[in-house]
Tab-separated table of C-alpha atoms and ligand atoms in Angstrom:
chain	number	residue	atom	x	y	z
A	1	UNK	CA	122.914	177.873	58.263
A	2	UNK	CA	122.492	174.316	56.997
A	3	UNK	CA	119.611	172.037	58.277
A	4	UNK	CA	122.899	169.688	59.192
A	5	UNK	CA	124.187	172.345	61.419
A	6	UNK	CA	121.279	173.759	62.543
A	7	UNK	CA	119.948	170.187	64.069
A	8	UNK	CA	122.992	169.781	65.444
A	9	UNK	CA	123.434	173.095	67.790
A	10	UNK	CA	119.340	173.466	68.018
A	11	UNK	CA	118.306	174.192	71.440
A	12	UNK	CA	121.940	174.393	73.311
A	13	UNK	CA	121.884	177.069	75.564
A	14	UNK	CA	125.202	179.721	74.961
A	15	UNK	CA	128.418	178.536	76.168
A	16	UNK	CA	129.545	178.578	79.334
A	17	UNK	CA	132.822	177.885	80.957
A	18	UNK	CA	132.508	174.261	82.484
A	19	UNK	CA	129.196	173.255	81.323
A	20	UNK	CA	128.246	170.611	79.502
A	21	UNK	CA	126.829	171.467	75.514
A	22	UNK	CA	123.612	169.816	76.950
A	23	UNK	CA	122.707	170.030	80.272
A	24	UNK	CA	121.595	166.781	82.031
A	25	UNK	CA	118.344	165.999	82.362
A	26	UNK	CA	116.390	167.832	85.500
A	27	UNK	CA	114.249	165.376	87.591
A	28	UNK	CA	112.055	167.537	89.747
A	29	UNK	CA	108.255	167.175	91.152
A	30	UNK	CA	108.685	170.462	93.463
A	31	UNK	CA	110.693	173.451	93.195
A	32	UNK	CA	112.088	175.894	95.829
A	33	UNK	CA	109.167	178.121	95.553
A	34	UNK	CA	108.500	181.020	98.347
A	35	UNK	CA	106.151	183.805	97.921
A	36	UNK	CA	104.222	185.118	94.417
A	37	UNK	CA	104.747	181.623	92.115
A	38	UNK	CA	105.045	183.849	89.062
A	39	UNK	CA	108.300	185.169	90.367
A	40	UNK	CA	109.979	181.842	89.590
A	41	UNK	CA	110.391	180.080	86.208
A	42	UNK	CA	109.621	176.972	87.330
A	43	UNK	CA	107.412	176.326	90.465
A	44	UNK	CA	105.969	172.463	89.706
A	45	UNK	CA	106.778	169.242	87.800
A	46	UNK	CA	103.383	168.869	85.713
A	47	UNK	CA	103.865	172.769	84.572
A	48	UNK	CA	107.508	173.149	83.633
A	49	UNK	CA	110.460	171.809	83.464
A	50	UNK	CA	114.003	173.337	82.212
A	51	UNK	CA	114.900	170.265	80.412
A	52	UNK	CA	111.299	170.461	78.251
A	53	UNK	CA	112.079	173.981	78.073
A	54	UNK	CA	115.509	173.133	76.262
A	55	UNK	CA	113.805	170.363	73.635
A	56	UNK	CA	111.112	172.703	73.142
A	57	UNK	CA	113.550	175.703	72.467
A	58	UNK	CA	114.932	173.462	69.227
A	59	UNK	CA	112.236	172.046	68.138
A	60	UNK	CA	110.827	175.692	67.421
A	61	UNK	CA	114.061	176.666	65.901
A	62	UNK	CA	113.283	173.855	63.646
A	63	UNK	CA	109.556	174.492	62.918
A	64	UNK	CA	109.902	177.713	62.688
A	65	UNK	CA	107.841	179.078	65.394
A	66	UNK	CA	106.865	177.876	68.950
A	67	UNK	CA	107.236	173.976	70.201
A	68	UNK	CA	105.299	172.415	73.219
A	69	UNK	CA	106.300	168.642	74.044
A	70	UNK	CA	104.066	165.829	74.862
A	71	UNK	CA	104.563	162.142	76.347
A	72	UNK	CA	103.323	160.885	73.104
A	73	UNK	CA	102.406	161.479	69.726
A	74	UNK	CA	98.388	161.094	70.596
A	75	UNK	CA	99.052	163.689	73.630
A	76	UNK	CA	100.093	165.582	71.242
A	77	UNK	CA	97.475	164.662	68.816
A	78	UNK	CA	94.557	165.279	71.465
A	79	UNK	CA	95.598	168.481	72.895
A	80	UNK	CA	95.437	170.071	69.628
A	81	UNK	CA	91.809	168.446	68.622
A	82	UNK	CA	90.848	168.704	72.380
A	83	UNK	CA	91.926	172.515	72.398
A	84	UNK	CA	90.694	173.486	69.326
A	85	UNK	CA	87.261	172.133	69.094
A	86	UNK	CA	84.001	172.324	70.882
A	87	UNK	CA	81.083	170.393	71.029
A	88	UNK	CA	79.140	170.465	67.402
A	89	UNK	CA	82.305	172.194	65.478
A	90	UNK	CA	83.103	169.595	62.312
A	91	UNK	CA	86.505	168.279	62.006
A	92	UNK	CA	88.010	167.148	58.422
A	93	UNK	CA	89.924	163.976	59.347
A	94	UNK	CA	91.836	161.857	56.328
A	95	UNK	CA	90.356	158.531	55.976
A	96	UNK	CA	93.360	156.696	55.570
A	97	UNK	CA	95.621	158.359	58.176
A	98	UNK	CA	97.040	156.861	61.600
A	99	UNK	CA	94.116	154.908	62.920
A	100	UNK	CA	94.435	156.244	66.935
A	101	UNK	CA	93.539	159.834	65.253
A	102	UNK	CA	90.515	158.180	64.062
A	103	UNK	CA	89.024	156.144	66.749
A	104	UNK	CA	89.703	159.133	69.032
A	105	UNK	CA	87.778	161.144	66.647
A	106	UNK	CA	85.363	158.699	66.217
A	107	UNK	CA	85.173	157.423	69.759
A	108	UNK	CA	85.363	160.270	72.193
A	109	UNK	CA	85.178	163.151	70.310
A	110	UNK	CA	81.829	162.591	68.488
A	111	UNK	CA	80.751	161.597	71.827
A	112	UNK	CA	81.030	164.470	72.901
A	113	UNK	CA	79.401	166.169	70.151
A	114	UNK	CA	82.389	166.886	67.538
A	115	UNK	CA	81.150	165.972	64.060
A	116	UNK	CA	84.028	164.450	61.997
A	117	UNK	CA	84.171	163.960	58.354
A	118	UNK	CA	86.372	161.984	56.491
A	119	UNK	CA	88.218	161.833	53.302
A	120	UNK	CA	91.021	160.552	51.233
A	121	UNK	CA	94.678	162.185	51.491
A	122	UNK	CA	94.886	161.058	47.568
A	123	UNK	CA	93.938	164.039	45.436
A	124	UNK	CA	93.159	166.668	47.892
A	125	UNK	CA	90.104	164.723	48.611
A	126	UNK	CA	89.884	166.618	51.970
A	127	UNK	CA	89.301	169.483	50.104
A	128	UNK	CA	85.689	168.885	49.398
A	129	UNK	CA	84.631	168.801	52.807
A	130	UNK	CA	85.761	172.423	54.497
A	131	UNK	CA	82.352	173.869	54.023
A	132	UNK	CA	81.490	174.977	57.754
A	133	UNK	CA	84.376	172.996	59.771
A	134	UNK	CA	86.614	174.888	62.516
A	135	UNK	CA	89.580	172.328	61.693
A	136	UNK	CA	90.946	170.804	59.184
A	137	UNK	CA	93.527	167.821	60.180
A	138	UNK	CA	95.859	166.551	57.297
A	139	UNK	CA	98.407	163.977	57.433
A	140	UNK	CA	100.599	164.006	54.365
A	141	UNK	CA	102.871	161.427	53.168
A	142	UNK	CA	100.031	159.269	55.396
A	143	UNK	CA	100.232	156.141	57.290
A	144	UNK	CA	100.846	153.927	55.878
A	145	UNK	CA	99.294	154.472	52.606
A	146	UNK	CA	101.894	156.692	51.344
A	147	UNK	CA	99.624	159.061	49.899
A	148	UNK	CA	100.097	162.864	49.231
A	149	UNK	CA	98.055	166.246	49.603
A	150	UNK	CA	98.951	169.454	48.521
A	151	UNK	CA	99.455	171.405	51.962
A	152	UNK	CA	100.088	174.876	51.171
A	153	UNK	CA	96.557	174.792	48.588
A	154	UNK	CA	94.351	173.046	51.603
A	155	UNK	CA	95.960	175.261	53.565
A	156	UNK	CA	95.053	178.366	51.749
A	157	UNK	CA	91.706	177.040	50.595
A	158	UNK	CA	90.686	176.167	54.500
A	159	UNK	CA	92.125	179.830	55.302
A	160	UNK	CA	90.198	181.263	53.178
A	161	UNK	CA	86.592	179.623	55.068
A	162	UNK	CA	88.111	180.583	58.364
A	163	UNK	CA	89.240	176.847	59.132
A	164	UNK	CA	92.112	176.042	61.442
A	165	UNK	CA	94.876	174.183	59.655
A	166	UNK	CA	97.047	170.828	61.739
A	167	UNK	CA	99.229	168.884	59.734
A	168	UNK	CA	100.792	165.334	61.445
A	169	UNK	CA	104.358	165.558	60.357
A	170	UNK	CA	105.540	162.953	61.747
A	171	UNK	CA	106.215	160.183	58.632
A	172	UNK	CA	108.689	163.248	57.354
A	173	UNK	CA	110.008	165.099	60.060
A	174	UNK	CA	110.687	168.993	60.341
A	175	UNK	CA	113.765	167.921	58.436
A	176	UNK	CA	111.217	166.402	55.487
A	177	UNK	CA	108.378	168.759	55.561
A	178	UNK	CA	107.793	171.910	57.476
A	179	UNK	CA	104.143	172.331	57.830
A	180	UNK	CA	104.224	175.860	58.858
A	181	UNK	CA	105.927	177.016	56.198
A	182	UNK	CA	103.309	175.558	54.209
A	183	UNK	CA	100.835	177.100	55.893
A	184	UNK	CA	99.643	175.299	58.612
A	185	UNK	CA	98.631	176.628	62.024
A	186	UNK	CA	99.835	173.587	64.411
A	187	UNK	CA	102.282	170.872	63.293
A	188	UNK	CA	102.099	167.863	65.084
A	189	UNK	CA	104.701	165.116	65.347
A	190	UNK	CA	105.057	161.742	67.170
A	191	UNK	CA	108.752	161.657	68.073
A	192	UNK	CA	108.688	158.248	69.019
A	193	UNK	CA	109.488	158.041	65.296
A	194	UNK	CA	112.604	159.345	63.040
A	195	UNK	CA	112.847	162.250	64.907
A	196	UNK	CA	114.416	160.576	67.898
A	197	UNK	CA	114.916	157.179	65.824
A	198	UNK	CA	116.626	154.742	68.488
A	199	UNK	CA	113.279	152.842	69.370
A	200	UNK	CA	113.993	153.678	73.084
A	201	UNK	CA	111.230	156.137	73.836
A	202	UNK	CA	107.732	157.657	73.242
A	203	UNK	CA	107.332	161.591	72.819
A	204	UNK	CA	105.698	163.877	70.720
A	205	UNK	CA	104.878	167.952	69.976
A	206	UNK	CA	103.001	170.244	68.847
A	207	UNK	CA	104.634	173.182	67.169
A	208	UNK	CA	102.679	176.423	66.269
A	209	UNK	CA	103.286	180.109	64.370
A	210	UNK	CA	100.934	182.376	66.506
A	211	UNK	CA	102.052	182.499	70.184
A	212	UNK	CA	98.608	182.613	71.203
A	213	UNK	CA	98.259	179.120	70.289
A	214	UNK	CA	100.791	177.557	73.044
A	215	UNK	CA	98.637	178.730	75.809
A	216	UNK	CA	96.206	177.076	74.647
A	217	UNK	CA	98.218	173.686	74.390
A	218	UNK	CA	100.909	174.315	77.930
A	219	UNK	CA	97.390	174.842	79.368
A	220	UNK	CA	95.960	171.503	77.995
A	221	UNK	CA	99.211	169.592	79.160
A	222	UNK	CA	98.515	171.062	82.231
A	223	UNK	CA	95.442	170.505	82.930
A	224	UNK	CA	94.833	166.975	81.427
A	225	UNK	CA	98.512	165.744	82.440
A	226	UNK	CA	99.759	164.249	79.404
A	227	UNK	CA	103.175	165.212	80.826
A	228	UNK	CA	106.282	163.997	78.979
A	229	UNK	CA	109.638	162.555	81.365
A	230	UNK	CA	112.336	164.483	81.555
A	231	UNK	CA	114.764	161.516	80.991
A	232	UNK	CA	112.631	160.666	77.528
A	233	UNK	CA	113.205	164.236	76.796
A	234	UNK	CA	116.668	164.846	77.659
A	235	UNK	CA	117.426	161.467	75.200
A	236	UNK	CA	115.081	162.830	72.643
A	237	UNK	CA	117.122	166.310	72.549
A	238	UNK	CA	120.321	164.266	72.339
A	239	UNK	CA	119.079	162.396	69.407
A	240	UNK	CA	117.880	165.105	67.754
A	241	UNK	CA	121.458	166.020	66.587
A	242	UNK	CA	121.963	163.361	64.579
A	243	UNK	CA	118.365	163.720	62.603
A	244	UNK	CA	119.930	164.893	59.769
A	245	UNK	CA	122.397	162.751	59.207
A	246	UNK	CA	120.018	159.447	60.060
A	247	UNK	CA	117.456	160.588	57.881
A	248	UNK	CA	119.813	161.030	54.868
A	249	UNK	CA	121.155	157.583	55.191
A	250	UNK	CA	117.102	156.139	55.919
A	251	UNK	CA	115.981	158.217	52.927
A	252	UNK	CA	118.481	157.198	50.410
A	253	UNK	CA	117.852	153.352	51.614
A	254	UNK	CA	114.375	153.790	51.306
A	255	UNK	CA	114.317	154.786	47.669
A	256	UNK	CA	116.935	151.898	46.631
A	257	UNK	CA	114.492	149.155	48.516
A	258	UNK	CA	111.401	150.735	46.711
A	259	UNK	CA	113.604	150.355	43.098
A	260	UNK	CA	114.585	146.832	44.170
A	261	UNK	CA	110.737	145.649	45.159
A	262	UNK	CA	109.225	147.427	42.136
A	263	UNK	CA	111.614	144.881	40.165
A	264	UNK	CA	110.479	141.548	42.202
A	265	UNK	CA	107.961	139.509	40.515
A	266	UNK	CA	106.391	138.686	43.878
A	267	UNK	CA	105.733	141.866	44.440
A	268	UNK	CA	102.978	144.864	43.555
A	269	UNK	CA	102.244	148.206	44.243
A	270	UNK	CA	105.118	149.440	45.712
A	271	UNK	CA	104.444	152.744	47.265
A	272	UNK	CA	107.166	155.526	47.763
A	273	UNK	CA	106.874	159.448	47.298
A	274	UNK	CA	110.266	159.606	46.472
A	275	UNK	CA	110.002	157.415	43.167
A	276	UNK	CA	109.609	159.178	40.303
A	277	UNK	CA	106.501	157.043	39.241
A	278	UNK	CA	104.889	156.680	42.325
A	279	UNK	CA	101.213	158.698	41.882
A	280	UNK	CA	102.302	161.220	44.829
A	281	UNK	CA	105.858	162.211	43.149
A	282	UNK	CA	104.942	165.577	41.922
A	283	UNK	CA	103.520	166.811	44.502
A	284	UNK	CA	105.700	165.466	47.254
A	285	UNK	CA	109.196	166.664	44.932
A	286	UNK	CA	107.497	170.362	45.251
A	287	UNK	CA	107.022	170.400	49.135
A	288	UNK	CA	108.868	168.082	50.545
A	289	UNK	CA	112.715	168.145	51.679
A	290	UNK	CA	112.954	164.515	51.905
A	291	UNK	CA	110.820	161.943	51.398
A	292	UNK	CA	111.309	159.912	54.364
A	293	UNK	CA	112.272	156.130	55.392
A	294	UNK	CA	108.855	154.323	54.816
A	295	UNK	CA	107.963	151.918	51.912
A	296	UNK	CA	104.634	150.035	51.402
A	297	UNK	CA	104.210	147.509	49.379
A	298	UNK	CA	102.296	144.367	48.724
A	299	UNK	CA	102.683	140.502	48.418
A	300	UNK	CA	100.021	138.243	47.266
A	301	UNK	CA	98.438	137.168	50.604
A	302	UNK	CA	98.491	137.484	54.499
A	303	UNK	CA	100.384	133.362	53.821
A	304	UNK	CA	102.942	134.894	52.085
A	305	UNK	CA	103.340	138.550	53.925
A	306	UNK	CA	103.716	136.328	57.375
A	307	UNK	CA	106.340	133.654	54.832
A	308	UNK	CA	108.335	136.794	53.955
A	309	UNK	CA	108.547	138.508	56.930
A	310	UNK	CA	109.437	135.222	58.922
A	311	UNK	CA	111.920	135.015	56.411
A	312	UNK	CA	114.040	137.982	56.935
A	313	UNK	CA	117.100	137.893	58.908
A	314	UNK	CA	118.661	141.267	59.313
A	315	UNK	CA	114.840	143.247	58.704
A	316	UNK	CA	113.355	143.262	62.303
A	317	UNK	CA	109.477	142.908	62.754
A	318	UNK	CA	108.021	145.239	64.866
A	319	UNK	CA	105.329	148.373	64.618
A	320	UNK	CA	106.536	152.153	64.074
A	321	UNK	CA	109.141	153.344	62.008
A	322	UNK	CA	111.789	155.631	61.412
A	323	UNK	CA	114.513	154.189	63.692
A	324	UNK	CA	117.974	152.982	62.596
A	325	UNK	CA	117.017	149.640	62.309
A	326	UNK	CA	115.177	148.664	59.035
A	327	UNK	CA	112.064	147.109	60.180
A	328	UNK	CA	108.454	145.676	58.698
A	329	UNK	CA	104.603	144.583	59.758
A	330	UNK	CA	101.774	143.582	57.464
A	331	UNK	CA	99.871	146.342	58.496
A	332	UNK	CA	96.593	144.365	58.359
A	333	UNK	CA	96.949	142.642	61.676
A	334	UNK	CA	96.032	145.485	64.033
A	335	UNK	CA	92.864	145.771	61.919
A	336	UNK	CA	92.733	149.622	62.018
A	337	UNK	CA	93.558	150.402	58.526
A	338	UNK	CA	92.371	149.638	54.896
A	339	UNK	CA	94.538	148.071	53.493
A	340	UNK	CA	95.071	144.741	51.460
A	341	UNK	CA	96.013	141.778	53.650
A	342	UNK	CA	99.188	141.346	52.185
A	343	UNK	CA	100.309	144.885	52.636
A	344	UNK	CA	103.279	145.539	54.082
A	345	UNK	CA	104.885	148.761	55.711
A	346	UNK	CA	108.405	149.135	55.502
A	347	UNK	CA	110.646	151.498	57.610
A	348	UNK	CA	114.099	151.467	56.070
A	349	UNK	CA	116.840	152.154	58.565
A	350	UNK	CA	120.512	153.134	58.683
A	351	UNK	CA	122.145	149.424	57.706
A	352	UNK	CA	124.532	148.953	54.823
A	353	UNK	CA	121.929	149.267	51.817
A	354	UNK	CA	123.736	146.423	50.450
A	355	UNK	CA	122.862	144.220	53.513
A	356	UNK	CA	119.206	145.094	53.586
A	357	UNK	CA	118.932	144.318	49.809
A	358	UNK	CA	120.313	140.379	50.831
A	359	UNK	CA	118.027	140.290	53.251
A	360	UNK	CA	114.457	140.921	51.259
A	361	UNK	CA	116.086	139.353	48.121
A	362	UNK	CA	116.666	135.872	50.388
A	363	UNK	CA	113.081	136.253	51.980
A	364	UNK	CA	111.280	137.610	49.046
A	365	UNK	CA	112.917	134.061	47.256
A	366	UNK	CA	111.664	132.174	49.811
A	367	UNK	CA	108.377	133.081	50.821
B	401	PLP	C1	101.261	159.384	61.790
B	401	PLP	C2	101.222	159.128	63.265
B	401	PLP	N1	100.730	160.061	64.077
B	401	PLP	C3	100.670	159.873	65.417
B	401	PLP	C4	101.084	158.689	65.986
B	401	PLP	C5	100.966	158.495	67.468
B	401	PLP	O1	102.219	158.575	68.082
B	401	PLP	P1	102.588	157.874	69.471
B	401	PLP	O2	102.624	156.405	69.228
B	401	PLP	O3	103.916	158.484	69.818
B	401	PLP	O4	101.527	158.258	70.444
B	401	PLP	C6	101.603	157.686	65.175
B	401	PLP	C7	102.052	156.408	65.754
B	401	PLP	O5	102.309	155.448	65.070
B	401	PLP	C8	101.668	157.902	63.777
B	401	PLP	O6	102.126	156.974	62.936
């Protein structure tokens, strides 16, 4: 079957006279539990829960293997670098992916004795550095650089040296990119992002080929307690159906705002793996399904980022992306990235293309 259909019956458990397509969400600390716990499915709130088991069921139809949920994308993030490495293994981290990744690795895990090396997504710079490392982490289109490695040839070249493969999916979605297929041993997603795309909550998994992988991450969750809500879950699974359908409308908006700013004398270097110029086009067209909702691109200063952005009237600002609102940042302000200080990051949304266009042509005159 079609992604379109697929996303849209992933996860439902089989018909049954009188129930709802998707159950309602299960709020539970305790369950009825007598006797020997492994007789029952479900025995405590921080281990299990039928409405994670549901979310998790179509998120691994998606991925293509096994799905564990987390309450955010850096739960998700940490239980796979926190169950993976040990103190002095060497972890290949891009340079210019999300910034949490970093500090963590930075922060705490060289702390605690993790060595982390960095490179550039741009030209399979991460490539360079797999001599001796247990895990190679790749993040590819990245944020918010737009940038592009080849996945399936780090994949194979890490392979080949023994090194564990993750890939953060989460600028694409399994409906953009499936990093499994590709190769990868764990893909990773914050689904605070397109994949739920209504800005109302923060989730994220970890999805995985070899079973004996999700031990290793149900027993992190576990253990460390990064536990997601049911409620955010049960929303999340809801969501999911439409994916397809958002992302369609996101992507094709996406690629009309980065033809419109490549046009505008105010602006430069607009970045977008879905334009047929942009530097990460080839290799993007050959393993990606979609290139996504986000745009970068940059105005003369941090005067006239703030003067555009100010100016817009439909274009929200706020952090994240992949919602169905279109909305933009000058990514410079948190400081965590490095990038120019006019450089913006654009997440184009579901609107009326036609409406969004008004909106940066008016601002873009303006500022
Ligand atoms: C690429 C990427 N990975 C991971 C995360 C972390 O996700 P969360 O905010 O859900 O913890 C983010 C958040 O912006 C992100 O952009």
């Amino acid at each position: 079957m079609h992604d379109s259909t697929r996303v849209i019956h992933a996860g439902l458990p089989e018909p049954s006279q009188g129930q709802p397509f998707l159950p309602g969400p299960v709020f539970a600390g305790p369950y009825h539990l007598s006797g020997d716990p492994s007789s029952s499915p479900f025995n405590y709130g921080r281990v299990h829960n039928p409405t994670w088991t549901g979310f998790e069921r179509a998120l691994g139809e998606l991925e293509g293997g096994e799905a564990v949920v987390f309450a955010s994308g850096m739960a998700a993030t940490s239980a796979v670098m926190g169950s993976v490495l040990q103190p002095g293994d060497v972890m290949v981290l891009p340079a210019d992916g999300y910034y949490t990744a970093r500090r963590l690795a930075e922060g705490y895990l060289t702390r605690i004795g993790v060595k982390v090396r960095m490179a550039p997504t741009a030209g399979n710079g991460q490539g360079d550095c797999l001599e001796g490392a247990k895990l190679l982490w790749l993040e590819s289109p990245s944020n918010p650089g737009l940038d592009v490695c080849d996945i399936a040839a780090l994949a194979r070249a890490a392979h080949e040296r023994g090194v564990v493969v993750a890939v953060d999916n989460t600028t694409p979605t399994v409906l953009g990119q499936r990093p499994l297929a590709l190769g990868a041993d764990y893909s990773i997603a914050s689904d605070t992002k397109a994949l739920t795309g209504h800005g109302d909550l923060v989730l994220g998994h970890v999805a995985v080929r070899e079973p004996q992988r999700v031990e290793g991450l149900r027993t992190w969750r576990t253990q460390i307690g990064a536990i997601p809500g049911p409620m955010e879950v049960w929303l999340a699974h809801r969501s999911l159906g439409t994916l397809d359908m958002r992302l369609e409308r996101m992507t094709a908006n996406a690629l009309a705002v980065a033809r419109f700013l490549a046009g505008r004398a105010e602006v430069k270097r607009v970045r977008y793996p879905g334009l047929p110029g942009d530097p990460a086009h080839a290799v993007a067209a050959r393993q990606m399904v979609r290139f996504g909702p986000i745009v970068s691109f940059e105005v003369a200063s941090a005067k006239a980022a703030e003067t555009f952005l100010g100016g817009c009237k439909l274009i929200l600002q706020s952090t994240s992306f992949g919602g169905l609102h279109t909305t933009a940042e000058r990514r410079a302000r948190w400081g965590g990235d490095k990038v120019p200080e006019g450089f913006i990051r654009l997440s184009a949304g579901c609107e009326h293309l036609e409406d969004i266009l008004h909106d940066l042509d008016q601002a873009l005159s303006a500022a």
